[in-house]
XYZ file of N, CA and C in Angstrom:
249
model
N -6.252 6.716 31.383
C -6.256 7.085 29.973
C -5.384 8.335 29.810
N -4.547 8.323 28.815
C -3.655 9.458 28.590
C -4.404 10.621 27.934
N -3.916 11.830 28.188
C -4.516 13.020 27.579
C -4.101 13.119 26.114
N -2.830 12.847 25.861
C -2.317 12.878 24.493
C -2.308 11.456 23.958
N -2.978 11.273 22.858
C -3.063 9.932 22.271
C -1.887 9.682 21.342
N -1.511 8.433 21.238
C -0.424 8.091 20.331
C -0.894 8.323 18.892
N 0.014 8.746 18.023
C -0.398 9.032 16.642
C -0.880 7.776 15.922
N -1.797 8.002 15.006
C -2.318 6.888 14.206
C -1.201 6.344 13.323
N -1.281 5.069 13.027
C -0.294 4.458 12.138
C -0.443 5.066 10.746
N 0.666 5.371 10.102
C 0.555 5.924 8.743
C -0.023 4.886 7.798
N -0.722 5.342 6.765
C -1.312 4.379 5.824
C -0.233 3.626 5.066
N -0.580 2.428 4.646
C 0.342 1.618 3.862
C 0.577 2.303 2.511
N 1.815 2.358 2.108
C 2.180 2.966 0.827
C 2.319 1.854 -0.213
N 1.667 2.023 -1.351
C 1.731 1.045 -2.436
C 2.197 1.745 -3.703
N 2.616 0.962 -4.668
C 3.088 1.499 -5.934
C 1.984 1.411 -6.974
N 1.855 2.466 -7.759
C 0.866 2.527 -8.828
C 1.575 2.979 -10.090
N 1.395 2.252 -11.149
C 1.995 2.628 -12.427
C 0.907 3.158 -13.341
N 1.105 4.367 -13.839
C 0.131 4.982 -14.754
C 0.866 5.576 -15.939
N 0.117 5.806 -16.990
C 0.651 6.487 -18.156
C -0.134 7.775 -18.321
N 0.591 8.896 -18.440
C -0.068 10.182 -18.642
C 0.606 10.912 -19.796
N -0.084 11.901 -20.307
C 0.473 12.681 -21.411
C 1.695 13.453 -20.924
N 2.668 13.601 -21.797
C 3.924 14.245 -21.432
C 3.744 15.659 -20.881
N 2.876 16.502 -21.477
C 2.693 17.842 -20.896
C 2.199 17.791 -19.443
N 1.332 16.836 -19.130
C 0.840 16.696 -17.758
C 1.973 16.282 -16.822
N 2.828 15.391 -17.287
C 3.972 14.961 -16.479
C 4.915 16.135 -16.223
N 5.149 16.941 -17.242
C 6.026 18.101 -17.077
C 5.452 19.083 -16.054
N 4.137 19.294 -16.102
C 3.497 20.186 -15.132
C 3.527 19.582 -13.725
N 3.344 18.273 -13.643
C 3.412 17.589 -12.353
C 4.785 17.793 -11.718
N 5.824 17.569 -12.488
C 7.190 17.745 -11.974
C 7.444 19.196 -11.582
N 6.971 20.130 -12.405
C 7.154 21.553 -12.105
C 6.407 21.939 -10.834
N 5.188 21.423 -10.676
C 4.405 21.748 -9.482
C 5.071 21.190 -8.235
N 5.576 19.960 -8.323
C 6.283 19.363 -7.187
C 7.504 20.208 -6.823
N 8.220 20.679 -7.834
C 9.378 21.543 -7.578
C 8.922 22.861 -6.944
N 7.839 23.423 -7.449
C 7.293 24.687 -6.957
C 6.961 24.611 -5.468
N 6.356 23.501 -5.034
C 5.983 23.372 -3.619
C 7.064 22.662 -2.806
N 8.197 22.401 -3.447
C 9.329 21.737 -2.801
C 8.910 20.407 -2.191
N 8.302 19.584 -3.031
C 7.850 18.273 -2.603
C 8.148 17.267 -3.702
N 7.451 16.141 -3.668
C 7.665 15.096 -4.662
C 6.433 14.929 -5.537
N 6.640 14.334 -6.699
C 5.513 14.028 -7.585
C 4.533 13.086 -6.891
N 5.045 12.146 -6.118
C 4.173 11.215 -5.392
C 3.239 11.974 -4.457
N 3.777 12.952 -3.749
C 2.968 13.743 -2.815
C 1.901 14.527 -3.568
N 2.261 15.132 -4.684
C 1.311 15.924 -5.471
C 0.169 15.035 -5.965
N 0.494 13.882 -6.512
C -0.536 12.979 -7.034
C -1.451 12.493 -5.911
N -0.871 12.038 -4.808
C -1.683 11.526 -3.703
C -2.585 12.618 -3.138
N -2.048 13.807 -2.972
C -2.837 14.917 -2.436
C -3.936 15.334 -3.408
N -3.609 15.390 -4.687
C -4.609 15.760 -5.695
C -5.742 14.737 -5.740
N -5.409 13.457 -5.686
C -6.447 12.423 -5.689
C -7.334 12.545 -4.458
N -6.718 12.727 -3.296
C -7.516 12.871 -2.077
C -8.410 14.098 -2.133
N -7.933 15.173 -2.747
C -8.753 16.367 -2.911
C -9.958 16.086 -3.819
N -9.730 15.383 -4.912
C -10.825 15.016 -5.818
C -11.840 14.143 -5.076
N -11.354 13.136 -4.342
C -12.254 12.239 -3.623
C -13.068 12.995 -2.568
N -12.463 14.004 -1.952
C -13.140 14.790 -0.919
C -14.183 15.731 -1.513
N -13.902 16.310 -2.666
C -14.765 17.340 -3.246
C -15.846 16.803 -4.183
N -15.686 15.600 -4.697
C -16.636 15.057 -5.679
C -17.800 14.382 -4.949
N -18.884 15.142 -4.769
C -20.020 14.637 -3.998
C -20.748 13.496 -4.712
N -20.787 13.508 -6.031
C -21.401 12.396 -6.758
C -20.618 11.108 -6.496
N -19.292 11.213 -6.497
C -18.465 10.034 -6.205
C -18.701 9.555 -4.779
N -18.800 10.470 -3.822
C -19.046 10.084 -2.427
C -20.349 9.304 -2.298
N -21.397 9.810 -2.950
C -22.695 9.109 -2.899
C -22.588 7.732 -3.542
N -21.920 7.680 -4.699
C -21.760 6.410 -5.404
C -20.984 5.416 -4.542
N -19.899 5.873 -3.928
C -19.068 4.996 -3.109
C -19.822 4.500 -1.884
N -20.584 5.396 -1.263
C -21.382 5.007 -0.096
C -22.395 3.924 -0.478
N -23.059 4.093 -1.619
C -24.020 3.097 -2.088
C -23.325 1.788 -2.425
N -22.159 1.861 -3.015
C -21.404 0.662 -3.383
C -21.005 -0.123 -2.140
N -20.507 0.579 -1.128
C -20.100 -0.076 0.119
C -21.312 -0.707 0.797
N -22.426 0.010 0.827
C -23.651 -0.521 1.433
C -24.129 -1.752 0.681
N -24.042 -1.719 -0.638
C -24.454 -2.849 -1.460
C -23.576 -4.069 -1.202
N -22.277 -3.838 -1.062
C -21.353 -4.948 -0.807
C -21.587 -5.552 0.570
N -21.968 -4.725 1.546
C -22.252 -5.231 2.888
C -23.539 -6.042 2.910
N -24.505 -5.655 2.075
C -25.791 -6.350 2.076
C -25.741 -7.676 1.329
N -24.746 -7.872 0.476
C -24.614 -9.144 -0.241
C -23.200 -9.696 -0.072
N -22.900 -10.249 1.127
C -21.536 -10.710 1.413
C -21.107 -11.921 0.591
N -22.069 -12.650 0.002
C -21.684 -13.826 -0.786
C -20.988 -13.456 -2.092
N -21.225 -12.235 -2.549
C -20.560 -11.756 -3.763
C -19.311 -11.006 -3.377
N -18.158 -11.512 -3.789
C -16.901 -10.849 -3.469
C -16.554 -9.862 -4.563
N -16.097 -8.650 -4.200
C -15.730 -7.663 -5.217
C -14.527 -8.121 -6.030
N -14.549 -7.782 -7.283
C -13.441 -8.109 -8.182
C -12.406 -7.016 -8.052
N -11.155 -7.409 -7.835
C -10.080 -6.423 -7.756
C -9.101 -6.690 -8.882
N -8.499 -5.629 -9.372
C -7.504 -5.783 -10.429
C -6.489 -4.679 -10.302
N -5.326 -4.875 -10.895
C -4.283 -3.853 -10.898
C -4.700 -2.736 -11.845
N -4.423 -1.510 -11.448
C -4.766 -0.351 -12.286
C -3.560 0.010 -13.111
N -3.626 -0.287 -14.393
C -2.572 0.094 -15.320
C -3.248 0.618 -16.570
N -3.348 1.917 -16.642
C -4.037 2.538 -17.781
C -3.047 3.105 -18.746
């Protein structure tokens, strides 16, 4: 067994189309410029931060996953997110 493990495969990148208010878009672009990154990076990082910090969401998601495992005959409904 090697001491240094090979890096994990990067997550699959998908496209998401959303509509946001223009002032929010302007701030998003400015923030990306401020940190010398991209709007995609800012959005993905911000979402992951929300998911990590929102304990009510974590509890809800854990219960949802447990519920789906306990009733495998019911398949979850998936849809494209376009708000």
